[in-house]
Coordinates of C-alpha atoms in Angstrom, one line a residue:
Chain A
X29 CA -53.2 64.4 42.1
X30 CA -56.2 63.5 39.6
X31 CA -54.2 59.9 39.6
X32 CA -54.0 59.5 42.8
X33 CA -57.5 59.8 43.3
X34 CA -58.0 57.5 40.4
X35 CA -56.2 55.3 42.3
X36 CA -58.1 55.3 45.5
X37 CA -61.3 55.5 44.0
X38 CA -61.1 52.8 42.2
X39 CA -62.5 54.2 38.9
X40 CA -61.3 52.5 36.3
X41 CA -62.0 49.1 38.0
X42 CA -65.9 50.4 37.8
X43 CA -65.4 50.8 34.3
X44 CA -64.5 47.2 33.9
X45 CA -67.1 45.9 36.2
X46 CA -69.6 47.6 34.4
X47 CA -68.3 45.5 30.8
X48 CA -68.9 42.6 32.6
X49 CA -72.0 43.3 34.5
X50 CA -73.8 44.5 30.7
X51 CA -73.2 41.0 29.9
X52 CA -74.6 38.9 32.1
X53 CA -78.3 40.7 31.3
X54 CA -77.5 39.8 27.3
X55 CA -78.7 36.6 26.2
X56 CA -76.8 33.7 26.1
X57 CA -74.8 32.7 23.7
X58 CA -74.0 28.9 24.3
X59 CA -76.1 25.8 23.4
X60 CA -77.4 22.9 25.7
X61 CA -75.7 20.0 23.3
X62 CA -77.4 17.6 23.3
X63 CA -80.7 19.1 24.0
X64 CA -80.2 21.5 21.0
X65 CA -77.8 21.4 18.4
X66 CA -76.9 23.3 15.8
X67 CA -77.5 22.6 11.8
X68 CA -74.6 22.6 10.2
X69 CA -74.3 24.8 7.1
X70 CA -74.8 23.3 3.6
X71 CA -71.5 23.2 3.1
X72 CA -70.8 21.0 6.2
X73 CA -68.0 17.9 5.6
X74 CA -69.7 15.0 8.0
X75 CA -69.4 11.0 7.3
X76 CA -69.5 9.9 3.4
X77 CA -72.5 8.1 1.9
X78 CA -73.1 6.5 -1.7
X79 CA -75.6 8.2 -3.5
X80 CA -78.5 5.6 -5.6
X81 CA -79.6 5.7 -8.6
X82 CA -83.7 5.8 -9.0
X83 CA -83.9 2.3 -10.0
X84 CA -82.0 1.6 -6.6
X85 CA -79.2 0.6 -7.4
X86 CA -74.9 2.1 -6.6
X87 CA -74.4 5.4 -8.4
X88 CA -70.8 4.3 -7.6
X89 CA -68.7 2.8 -10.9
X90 CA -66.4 1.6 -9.2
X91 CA -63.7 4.2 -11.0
X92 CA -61.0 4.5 -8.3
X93 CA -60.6 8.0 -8.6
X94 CA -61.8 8.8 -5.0
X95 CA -59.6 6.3 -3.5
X96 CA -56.5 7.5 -5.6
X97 CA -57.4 10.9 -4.4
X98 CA -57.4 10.3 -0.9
X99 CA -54.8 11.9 1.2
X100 CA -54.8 8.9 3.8
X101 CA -56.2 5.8 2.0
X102 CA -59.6 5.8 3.3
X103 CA -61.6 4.4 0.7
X104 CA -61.4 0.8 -0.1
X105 CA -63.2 -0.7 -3.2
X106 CA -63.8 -4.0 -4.2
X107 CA -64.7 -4.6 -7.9
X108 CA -65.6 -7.7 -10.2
X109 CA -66.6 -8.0 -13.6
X110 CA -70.2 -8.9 -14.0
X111 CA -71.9 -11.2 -17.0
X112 CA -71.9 -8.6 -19.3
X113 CA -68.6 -7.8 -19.2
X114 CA -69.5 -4.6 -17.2
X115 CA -68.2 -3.6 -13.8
X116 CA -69.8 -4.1 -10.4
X117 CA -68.7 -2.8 -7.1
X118 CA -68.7 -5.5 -4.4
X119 CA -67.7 -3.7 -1.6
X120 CA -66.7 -0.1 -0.9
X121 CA -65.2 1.0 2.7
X122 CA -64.9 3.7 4.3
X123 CA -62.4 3.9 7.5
X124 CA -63.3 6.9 9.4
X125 CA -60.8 6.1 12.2
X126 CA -58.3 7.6 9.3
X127 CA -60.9 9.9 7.6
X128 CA -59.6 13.6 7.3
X129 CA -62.7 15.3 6.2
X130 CA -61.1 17.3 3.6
X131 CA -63.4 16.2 0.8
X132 CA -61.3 15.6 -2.0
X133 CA -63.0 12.3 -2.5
X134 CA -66.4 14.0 -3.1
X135 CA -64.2 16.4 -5.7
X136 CA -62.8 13.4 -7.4
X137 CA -65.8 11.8 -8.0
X138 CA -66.7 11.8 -11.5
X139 CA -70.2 10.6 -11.5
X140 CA -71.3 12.4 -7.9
X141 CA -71.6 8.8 -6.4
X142 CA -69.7 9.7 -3.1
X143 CA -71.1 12.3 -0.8
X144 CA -70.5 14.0 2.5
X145 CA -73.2 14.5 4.9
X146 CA -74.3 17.0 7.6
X147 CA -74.2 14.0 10.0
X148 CA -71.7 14.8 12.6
X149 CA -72.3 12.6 15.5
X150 CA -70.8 8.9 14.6
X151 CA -68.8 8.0 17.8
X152 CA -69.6 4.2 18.4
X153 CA -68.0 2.0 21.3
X154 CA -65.9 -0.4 19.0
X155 CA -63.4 0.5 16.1
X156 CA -65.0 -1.9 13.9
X157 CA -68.3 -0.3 13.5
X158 CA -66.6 3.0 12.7
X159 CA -65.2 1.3 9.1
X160 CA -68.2 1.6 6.9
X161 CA -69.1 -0.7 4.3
X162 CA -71.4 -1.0 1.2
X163 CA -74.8 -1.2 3.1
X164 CA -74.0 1.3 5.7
X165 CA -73.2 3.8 3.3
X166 CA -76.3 3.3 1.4
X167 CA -78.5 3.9 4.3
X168 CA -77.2 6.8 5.0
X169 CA -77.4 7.9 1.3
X170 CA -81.2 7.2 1.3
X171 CA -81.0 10.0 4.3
X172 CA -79.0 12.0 1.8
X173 CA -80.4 11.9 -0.3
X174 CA -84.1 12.9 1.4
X175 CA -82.3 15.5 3.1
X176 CA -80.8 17.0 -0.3
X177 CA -84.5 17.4 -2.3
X178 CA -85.8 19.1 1.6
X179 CA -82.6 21.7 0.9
X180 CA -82.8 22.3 -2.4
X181 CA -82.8 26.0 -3.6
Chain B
X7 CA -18.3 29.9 37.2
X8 CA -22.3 29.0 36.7
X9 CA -24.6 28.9 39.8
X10 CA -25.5 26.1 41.5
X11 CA -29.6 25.2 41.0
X12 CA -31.3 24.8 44.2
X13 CA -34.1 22.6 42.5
X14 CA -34.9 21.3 39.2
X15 CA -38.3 21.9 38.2
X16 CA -40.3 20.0 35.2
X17 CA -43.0 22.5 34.1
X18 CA -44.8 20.7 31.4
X19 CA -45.8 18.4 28.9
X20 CA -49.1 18.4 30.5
X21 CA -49.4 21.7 32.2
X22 CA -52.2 23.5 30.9
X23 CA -50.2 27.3 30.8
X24 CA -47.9 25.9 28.3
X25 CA -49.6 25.7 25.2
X26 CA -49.9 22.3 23.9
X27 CA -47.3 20.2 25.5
X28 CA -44.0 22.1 26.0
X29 CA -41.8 20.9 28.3
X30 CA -39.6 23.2 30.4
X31 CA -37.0 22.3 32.6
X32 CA -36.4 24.8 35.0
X33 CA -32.9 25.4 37.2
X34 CA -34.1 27.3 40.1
X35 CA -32.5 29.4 43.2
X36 CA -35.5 30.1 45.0
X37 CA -37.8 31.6 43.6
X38 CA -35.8 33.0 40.5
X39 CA -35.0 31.1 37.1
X40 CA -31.1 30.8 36.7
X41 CA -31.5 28.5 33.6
X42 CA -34.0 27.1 31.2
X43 CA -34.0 24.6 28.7
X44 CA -37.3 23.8 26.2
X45 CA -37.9 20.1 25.3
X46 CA -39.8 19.7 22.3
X47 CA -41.3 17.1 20.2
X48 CA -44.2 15.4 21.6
X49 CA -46.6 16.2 18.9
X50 CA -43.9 15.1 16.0
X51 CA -45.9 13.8 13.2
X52 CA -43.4 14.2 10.7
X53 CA -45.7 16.3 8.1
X54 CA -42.5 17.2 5.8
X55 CA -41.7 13.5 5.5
X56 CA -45.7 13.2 4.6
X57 CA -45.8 15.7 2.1
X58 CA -43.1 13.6 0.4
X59 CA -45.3 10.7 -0.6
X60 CA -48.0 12.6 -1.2
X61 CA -49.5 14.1 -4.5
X62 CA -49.7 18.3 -4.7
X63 CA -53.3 18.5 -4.2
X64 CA -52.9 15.8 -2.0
X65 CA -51.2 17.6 0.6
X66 CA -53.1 20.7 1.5
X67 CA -55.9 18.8 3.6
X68 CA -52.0 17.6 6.1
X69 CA -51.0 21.1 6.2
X70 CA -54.6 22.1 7.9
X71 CA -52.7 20.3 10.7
X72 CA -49.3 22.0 11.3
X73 CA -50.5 24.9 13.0
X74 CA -54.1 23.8 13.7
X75 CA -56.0 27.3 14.8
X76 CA -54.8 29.1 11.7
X77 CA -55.4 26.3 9.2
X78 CA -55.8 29.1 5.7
X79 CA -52.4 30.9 6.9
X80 CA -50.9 27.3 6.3
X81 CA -52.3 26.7 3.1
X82 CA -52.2 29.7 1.5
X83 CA -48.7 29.4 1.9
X84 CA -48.6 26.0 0.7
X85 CA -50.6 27.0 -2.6
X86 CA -48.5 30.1 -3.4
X87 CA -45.4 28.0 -3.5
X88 CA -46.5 25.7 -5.4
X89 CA -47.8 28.1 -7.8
X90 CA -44.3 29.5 -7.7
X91 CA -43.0 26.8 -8.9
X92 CA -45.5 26.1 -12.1
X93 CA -45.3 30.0 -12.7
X94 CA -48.9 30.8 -12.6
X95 CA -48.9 33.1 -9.7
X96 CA -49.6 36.0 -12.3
X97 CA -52.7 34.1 -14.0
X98 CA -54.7 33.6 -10.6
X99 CA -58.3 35.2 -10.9
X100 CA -58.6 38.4 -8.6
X101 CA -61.4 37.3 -7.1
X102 CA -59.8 34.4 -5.5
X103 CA -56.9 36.6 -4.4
X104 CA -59.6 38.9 -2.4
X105 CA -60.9 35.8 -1.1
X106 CA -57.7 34.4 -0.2
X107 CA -57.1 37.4 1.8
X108 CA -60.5 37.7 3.3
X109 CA -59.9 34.1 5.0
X110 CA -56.2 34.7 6.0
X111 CA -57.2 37.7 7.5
X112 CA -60.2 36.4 9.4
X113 CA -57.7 33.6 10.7
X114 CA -55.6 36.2 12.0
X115 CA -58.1 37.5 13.9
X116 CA -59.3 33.8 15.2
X117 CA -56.0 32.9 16.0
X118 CA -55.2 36.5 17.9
X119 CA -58.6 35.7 19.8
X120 CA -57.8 32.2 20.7
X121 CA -54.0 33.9 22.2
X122 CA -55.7 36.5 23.6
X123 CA -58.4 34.4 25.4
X124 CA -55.3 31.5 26.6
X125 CA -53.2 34.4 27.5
X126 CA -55.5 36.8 29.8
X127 CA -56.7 33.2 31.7
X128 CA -53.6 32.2 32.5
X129 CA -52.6 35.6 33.7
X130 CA -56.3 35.6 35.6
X131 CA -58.5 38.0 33.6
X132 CA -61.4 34.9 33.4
X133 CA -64.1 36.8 31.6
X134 CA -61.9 37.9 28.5
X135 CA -61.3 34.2 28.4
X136 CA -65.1 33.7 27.5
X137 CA -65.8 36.6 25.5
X138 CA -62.9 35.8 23.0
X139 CA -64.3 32.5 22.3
X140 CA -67.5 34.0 21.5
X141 CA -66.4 36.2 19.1
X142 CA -64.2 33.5 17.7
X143 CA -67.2 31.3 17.0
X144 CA -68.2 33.5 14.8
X145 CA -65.7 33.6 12.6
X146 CA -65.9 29.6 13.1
X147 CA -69.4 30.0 11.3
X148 CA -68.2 31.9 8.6
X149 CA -65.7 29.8 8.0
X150 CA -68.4 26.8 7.9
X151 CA -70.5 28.8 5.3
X152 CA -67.6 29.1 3.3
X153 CA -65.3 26.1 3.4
X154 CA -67.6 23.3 4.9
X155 CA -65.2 23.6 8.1
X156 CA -64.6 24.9 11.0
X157 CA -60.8 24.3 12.1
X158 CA -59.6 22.7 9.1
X159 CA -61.2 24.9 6.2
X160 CA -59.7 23.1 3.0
X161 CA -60.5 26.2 1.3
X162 CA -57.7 27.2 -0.7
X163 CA -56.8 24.8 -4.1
X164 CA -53.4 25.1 -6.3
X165 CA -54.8 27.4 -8.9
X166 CA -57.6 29.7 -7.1
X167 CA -60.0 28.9 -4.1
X168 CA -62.3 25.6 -3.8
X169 CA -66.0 27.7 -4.1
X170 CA -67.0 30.8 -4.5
X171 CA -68.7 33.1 -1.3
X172 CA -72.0 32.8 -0.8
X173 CA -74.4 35.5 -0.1
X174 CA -75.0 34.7 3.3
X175 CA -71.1 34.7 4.1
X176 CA -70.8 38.1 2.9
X177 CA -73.8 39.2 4.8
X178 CA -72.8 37.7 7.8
X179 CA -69.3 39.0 7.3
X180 CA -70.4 42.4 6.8
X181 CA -72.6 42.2 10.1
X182 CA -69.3 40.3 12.3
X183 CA -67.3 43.6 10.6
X184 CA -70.0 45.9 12.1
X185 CA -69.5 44.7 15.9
X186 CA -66.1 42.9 16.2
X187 CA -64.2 46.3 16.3
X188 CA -66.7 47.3 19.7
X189 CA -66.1 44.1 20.9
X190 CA -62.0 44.8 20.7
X191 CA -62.5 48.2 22.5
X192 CA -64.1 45.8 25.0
X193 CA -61.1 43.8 25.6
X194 CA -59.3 46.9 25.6
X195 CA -61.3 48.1 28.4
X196 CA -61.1 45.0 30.6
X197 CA -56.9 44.6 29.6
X198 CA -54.8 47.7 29.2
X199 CA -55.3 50.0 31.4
X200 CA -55.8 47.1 34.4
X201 CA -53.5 47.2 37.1
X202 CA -53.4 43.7 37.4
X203 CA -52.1 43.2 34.1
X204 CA -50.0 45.8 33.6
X205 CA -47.8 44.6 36.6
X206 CA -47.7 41.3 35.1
X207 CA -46.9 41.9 31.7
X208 CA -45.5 45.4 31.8
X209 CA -41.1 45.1 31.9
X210 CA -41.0 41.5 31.6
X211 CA -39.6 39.4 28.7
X212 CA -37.8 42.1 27.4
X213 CA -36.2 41.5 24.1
X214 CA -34.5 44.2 22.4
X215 CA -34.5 44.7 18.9
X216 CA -31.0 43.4 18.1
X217 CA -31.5 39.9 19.9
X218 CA -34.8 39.6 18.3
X219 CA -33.4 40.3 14.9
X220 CA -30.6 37.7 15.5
X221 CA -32.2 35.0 16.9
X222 CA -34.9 35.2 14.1
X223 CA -38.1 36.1 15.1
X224 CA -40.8 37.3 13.3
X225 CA -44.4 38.3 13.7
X226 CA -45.9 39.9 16.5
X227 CA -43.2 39.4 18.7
X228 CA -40.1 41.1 16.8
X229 CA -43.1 43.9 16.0
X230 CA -42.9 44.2 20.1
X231 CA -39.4 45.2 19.6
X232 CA -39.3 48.0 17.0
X233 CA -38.5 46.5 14.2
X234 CA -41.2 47.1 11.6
X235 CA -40.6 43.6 9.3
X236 CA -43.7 42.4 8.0
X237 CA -43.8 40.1 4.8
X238 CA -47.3 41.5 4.0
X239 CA -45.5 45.0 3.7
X240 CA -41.6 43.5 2.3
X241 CA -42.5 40.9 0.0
X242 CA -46.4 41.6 -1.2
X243 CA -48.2 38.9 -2.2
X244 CA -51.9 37.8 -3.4
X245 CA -53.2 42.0 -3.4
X246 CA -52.2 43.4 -0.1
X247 CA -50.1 45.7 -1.8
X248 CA -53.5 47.3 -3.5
X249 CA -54.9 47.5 -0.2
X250 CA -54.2 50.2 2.7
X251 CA -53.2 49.2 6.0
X252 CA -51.0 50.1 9.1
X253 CA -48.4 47.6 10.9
X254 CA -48.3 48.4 14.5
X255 CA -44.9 48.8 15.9
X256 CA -44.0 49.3 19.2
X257 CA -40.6 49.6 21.2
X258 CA -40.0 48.1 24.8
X259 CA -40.6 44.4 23.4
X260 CA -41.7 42.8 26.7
X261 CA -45.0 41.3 27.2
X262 CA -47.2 43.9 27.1
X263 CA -46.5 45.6 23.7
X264 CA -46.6 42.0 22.7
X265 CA -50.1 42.6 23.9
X266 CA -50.9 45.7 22.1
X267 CA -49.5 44.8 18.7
X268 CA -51.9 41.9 18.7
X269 CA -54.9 43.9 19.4
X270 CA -53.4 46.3 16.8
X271 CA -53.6 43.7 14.2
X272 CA -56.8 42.9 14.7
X273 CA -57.8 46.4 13.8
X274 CA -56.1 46.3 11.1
X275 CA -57.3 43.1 9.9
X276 CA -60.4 44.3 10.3
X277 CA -60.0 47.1 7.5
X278 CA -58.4 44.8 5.3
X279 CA -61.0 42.3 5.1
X280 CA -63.5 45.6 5.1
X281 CA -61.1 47.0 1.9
X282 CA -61.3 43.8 0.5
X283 CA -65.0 43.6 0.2
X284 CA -65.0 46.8 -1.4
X285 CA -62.5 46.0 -4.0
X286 CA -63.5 42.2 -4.9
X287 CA -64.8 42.1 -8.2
X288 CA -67.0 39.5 -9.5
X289 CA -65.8 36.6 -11.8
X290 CA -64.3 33.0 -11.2
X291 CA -62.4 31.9 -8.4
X292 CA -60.3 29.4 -10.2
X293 CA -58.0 29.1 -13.2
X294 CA -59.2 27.8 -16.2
X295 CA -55.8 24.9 -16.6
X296 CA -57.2 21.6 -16.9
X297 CA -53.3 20.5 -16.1
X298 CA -53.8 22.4 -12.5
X299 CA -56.9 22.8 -11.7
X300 CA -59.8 20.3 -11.8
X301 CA -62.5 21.1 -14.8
X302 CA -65.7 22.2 -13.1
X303 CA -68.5 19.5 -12.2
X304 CA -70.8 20.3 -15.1
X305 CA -68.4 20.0 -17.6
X306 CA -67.1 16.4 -16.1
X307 CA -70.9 14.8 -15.9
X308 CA -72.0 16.1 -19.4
X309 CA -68.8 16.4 -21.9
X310 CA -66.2 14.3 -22.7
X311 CA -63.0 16.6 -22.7
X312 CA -63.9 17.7 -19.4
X313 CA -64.1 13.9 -18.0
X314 CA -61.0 12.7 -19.7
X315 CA -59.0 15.9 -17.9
X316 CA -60.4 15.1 -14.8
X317 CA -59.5 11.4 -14.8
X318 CA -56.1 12.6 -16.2
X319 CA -55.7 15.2 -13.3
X320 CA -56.6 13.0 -10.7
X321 CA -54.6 9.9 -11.5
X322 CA -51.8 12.0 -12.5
X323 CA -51.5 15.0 -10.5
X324 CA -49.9 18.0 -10.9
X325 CA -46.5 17.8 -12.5
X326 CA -44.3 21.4 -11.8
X327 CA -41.2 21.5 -13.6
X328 CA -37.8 21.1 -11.8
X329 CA -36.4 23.5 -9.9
X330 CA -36.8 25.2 -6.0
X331 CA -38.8 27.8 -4.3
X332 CA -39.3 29.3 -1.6
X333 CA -42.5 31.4 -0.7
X334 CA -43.4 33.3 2.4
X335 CA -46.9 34.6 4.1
X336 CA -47.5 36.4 7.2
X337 CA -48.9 34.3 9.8
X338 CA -50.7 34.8 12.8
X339 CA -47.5 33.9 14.3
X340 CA -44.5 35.2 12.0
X341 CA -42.7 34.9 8.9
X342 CA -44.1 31.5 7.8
X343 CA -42.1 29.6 4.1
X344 CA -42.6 27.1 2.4
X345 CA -39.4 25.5 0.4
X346 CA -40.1 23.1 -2.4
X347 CA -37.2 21.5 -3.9
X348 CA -39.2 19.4 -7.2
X349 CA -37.9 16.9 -9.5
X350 CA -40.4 16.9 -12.0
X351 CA -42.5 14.1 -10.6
X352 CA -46.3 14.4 -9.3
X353 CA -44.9 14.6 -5.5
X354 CA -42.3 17.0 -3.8
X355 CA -38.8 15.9 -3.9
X356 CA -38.4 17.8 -0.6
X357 CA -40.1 20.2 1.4
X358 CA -39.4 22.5 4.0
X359 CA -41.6 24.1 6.5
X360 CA -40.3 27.3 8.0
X361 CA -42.4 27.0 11.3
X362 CA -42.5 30.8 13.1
X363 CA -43.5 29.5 16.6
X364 CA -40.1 27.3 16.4
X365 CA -38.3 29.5 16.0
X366 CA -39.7 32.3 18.2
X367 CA -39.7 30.0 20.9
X368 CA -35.5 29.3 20.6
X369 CA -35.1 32.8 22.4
X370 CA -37.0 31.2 25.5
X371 CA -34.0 29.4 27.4
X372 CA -32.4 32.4 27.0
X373 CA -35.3 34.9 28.0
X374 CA -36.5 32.7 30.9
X375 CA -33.2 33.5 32.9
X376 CA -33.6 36.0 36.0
X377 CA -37.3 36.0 35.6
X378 CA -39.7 34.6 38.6
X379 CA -41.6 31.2 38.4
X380 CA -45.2 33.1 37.7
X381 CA -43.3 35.0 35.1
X382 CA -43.1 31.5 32.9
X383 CA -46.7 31.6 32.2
X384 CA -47.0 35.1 30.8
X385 CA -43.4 34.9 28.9
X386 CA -44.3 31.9 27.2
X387 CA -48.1 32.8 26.2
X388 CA -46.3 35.9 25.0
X389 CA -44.6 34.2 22.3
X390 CA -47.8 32.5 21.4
X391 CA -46.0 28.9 20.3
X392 CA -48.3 26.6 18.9
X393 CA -46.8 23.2 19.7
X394 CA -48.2 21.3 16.4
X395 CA -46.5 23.8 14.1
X396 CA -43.0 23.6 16.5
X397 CA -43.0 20.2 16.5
X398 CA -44.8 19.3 12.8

């Protein structure tokens, strides 16, 4: 008897209405991209930069261990010897049409040359400009690096 | 003598209840399925034949990508066969163990949410839809505090986990603890006790416990069925056999206490990652082998020990001794293996995935057969196939 009454009554369907009816008064929870964004966390794996030295010049020794680390031969380095007898990096590329953001590069890296960034938003409207080289990846180290003494602990 | 199909229906690759591009051919009389066959392979990407050329370390970042919404499950399975095979699996620091847990757990509970969310849509329960994926951002977060990302972590590392947990994970963990079990009652309250869903899941898919067992499937869906198998439980491993927790079992194996064991486990989960915060004691998170793991950052930029093992590691690799394994974790989905056959060398000689959504979904054919069209869509969410871990 009580379930047919239930039934006709439609009670527990009230019960559900009211779940849903509590949550359209709470606030929302989604964000307007691209109006706001969110900050990534510290932590955050985005698009790699080279890291300078104060004097300006590569951090990067041109060591190979981030590009034997790689899972998918991302990083490309070209290296010469220079007059004394020292190494200097000529180019170093990044292909992020391959690019796994797993980070083992930034692990390999013996003299913390290579970073990952918090930039996430790197979509451009030909292939070529998505292979970074030398330059590109000190500009965004110089942001890097500006936004790395701003976060500091 | 076999039935004669009135019409021959492709459901799939690109139908959206299918998840991920399954293909089913239908045979159909009417309205009624008299035969079913499942065409896989679309998302081949032939990961085994990857991890092959690929260094130890070198391979976690591809596993991420089998079975893409439950990324640590994969690794963590992954790591503890490999650290099988160099027989360290006694040596690893507790506190990466807890950790280790903590995230497989909370991927359980991402990956149940993300099923639960597909699942109730297709059937027509919209709302539950969006409420799943906003608790399931959440754990997104945490997972971006921790790891540095969101869907493919990269957390775990041959030897321990890559960093220690922060502060404001474990606040914000403890806080996502706090609510998530309300929010659970909440799906509760929209799900089983509806009409709606009950006729739509309740009697249909029925597997019984025997079939399930011979067929092979694991996981949530041979948990439907009665049978209580559950590797956590069978064959321990990281601490779960220090902690305390339930596996739900229930008996008529059709979709609905597919339904409920699912919910059940994210209970469950739920006290385990709570147990585990308890119980984690402080200390390092990775073992101290510079032959495994790599020497920590300090020691590499200031000493010169810990810079010549590093260059050794990385150029090198990890070099287990001959032999085979096999190790086992409980996905989100089932029982899932790893099988490493190693020659000695830096890279796998051969490795073996034992996917559970492959071979949950073998049964379908079978299963399919005197159900309705509309059924399709809540059998096969049932069995919650991931396409990129059937496929690999």
């Amino acid at each position: 008897m009580a379930g047919i009454l239930k039934k006709a009554t439609f009670s527990d369907l009230l019960k559900r209405m009211k779940v849903t009816l509590k949550t359209m008064f709470k606030p929302t929870v989604t964000v307007h991209y691209p109006f706001e964004k969110v900050k990534p966390r510290k932590r955050f794996r985005g698009i790699h930069a080279l890291k300078l030295n104060p004097d300006g010049s590569y951090r990067c020794e041109a060591c190979y261990l981030c590009a034997t680390m790689c899972p998918s031969n991302v990083i490309d380095i070209e290296m010469t010897e220079g007059e004394n007898g020292e190494k200097v990096l000529l180019d170093f590329t990044v292909d992020l049409t391959r690019c796994l953001f797993c980070g083992l590069c930034v692990e390999a890296c013996p003299r913390d040359a290579i970073v990952m960034t918090d930039i996430y938003e790197f979509s451009k409207y030909s292939i070529d400009k998505l292979i970074l080289h030398k330059d590109d990846l000190m500009e965004i180290g110089k942001y890097y690096q500006k936004w790395e003494r701003e976060n500091k602990e | 003598m076999a039935e004669k199909a009135d019409l021959i229906l492709n459901m799939g690759p690109q139908h959206p209840s299918t998840h991920g591009v399954l293909r089913l051919i239908l045979e159909l009389k009417g309205e009624k399925i008299i035969g079913a066959d499942a065409v896989i392979g679309y998302v081949h990407r032939g990961v085994e034949k990857l991890a092959e050329h690929r260094k130890y370390m070198q391979i976690l970042p591809v596993f991420d990508r089998v079975d893409y919404v439950s990324s640590n499950s994969n690794e963590l399975g992954f790591v503890l066969a490999v650290e099988k095979l160099l027989g360290i699996e006694d040596k690893i620091p507790e506190r990466a163990q807890y950790l280790r847990v903590i995230m497989a757990e909370l991927t359980r509970i991402s990956s149940h949410l993300i099923w639960l969310g597909t699942h109730a849509l297709e059937l027509g329960a919209m709302s539950v839809f969006l409420y799943a994926f906003r608790e399931r951002e959440k754990i997104l977060d945490l997972f971006e505090e921790i790891a540095g990302g969101r869907l493919h972590t990269g957390y775990m590392r041959i030897g321990g986990v890559a960093y220690d947990a922060t502060e404001k994970f474990l606040n914000e963990l403890n806080e996502f603890l706090e609510f998530f079990p309300s929010k659970i009652d909440e799906y509760e309250t929209l799900l089983t006790e509806n009409r709606i869903w009950k006729s739509r899941t309740v009697g249909v898919g029925v597997i019984d416990k025997e079939t399930a067992i011979n067929w092979g499937i694991t996981g949530p869906a041979l948990r439907a069925t009665g049978c209580d198998y559950d590797v956590r439980k069978y064959y321990p491993y990281c601490v779960y056999d220090k902690l305390n927790f339930e596996v739900p079992v229930y008996h008529n194996g059709d979709v609905y206490d597919r339904y409920r064991v699912r919910m059940f486990e994210m209970r469950e989960s739920v006290k385990i990652i709570k147990q585990c915060l308890e119980k984690m004691p402080e200390g390092p998170v990775k073992l101290e082998d510079p032959t495994i793991v790599l020497p920590p950052k300090e020691e590499v930029y200031n000493t010169m020990v810990g810079l010549i093992h590093h260059f050794e590691l990385v150029i090198h690799g990890i070099k287990p001794p001959e032999g085979e394994v096999y190790a086992a974790v409980e996905g989100p989905r089932g029982e899932l293996g790893y099988y490493i056959v190693s020659d000695g060398s830096d890279k796998p000689y051969r490795l073996r995935i034992r996917p559970p959504s492959f071979i949950n979904i073998a049964i379908m054919p079978e299963l399919l057969k005197n159900h309705y069209v509309a059924d399709v869509i809540a059998i096969v969410g049932s069995l919650d196939p991931l396409m990129g871990e059937v496929d690999r």
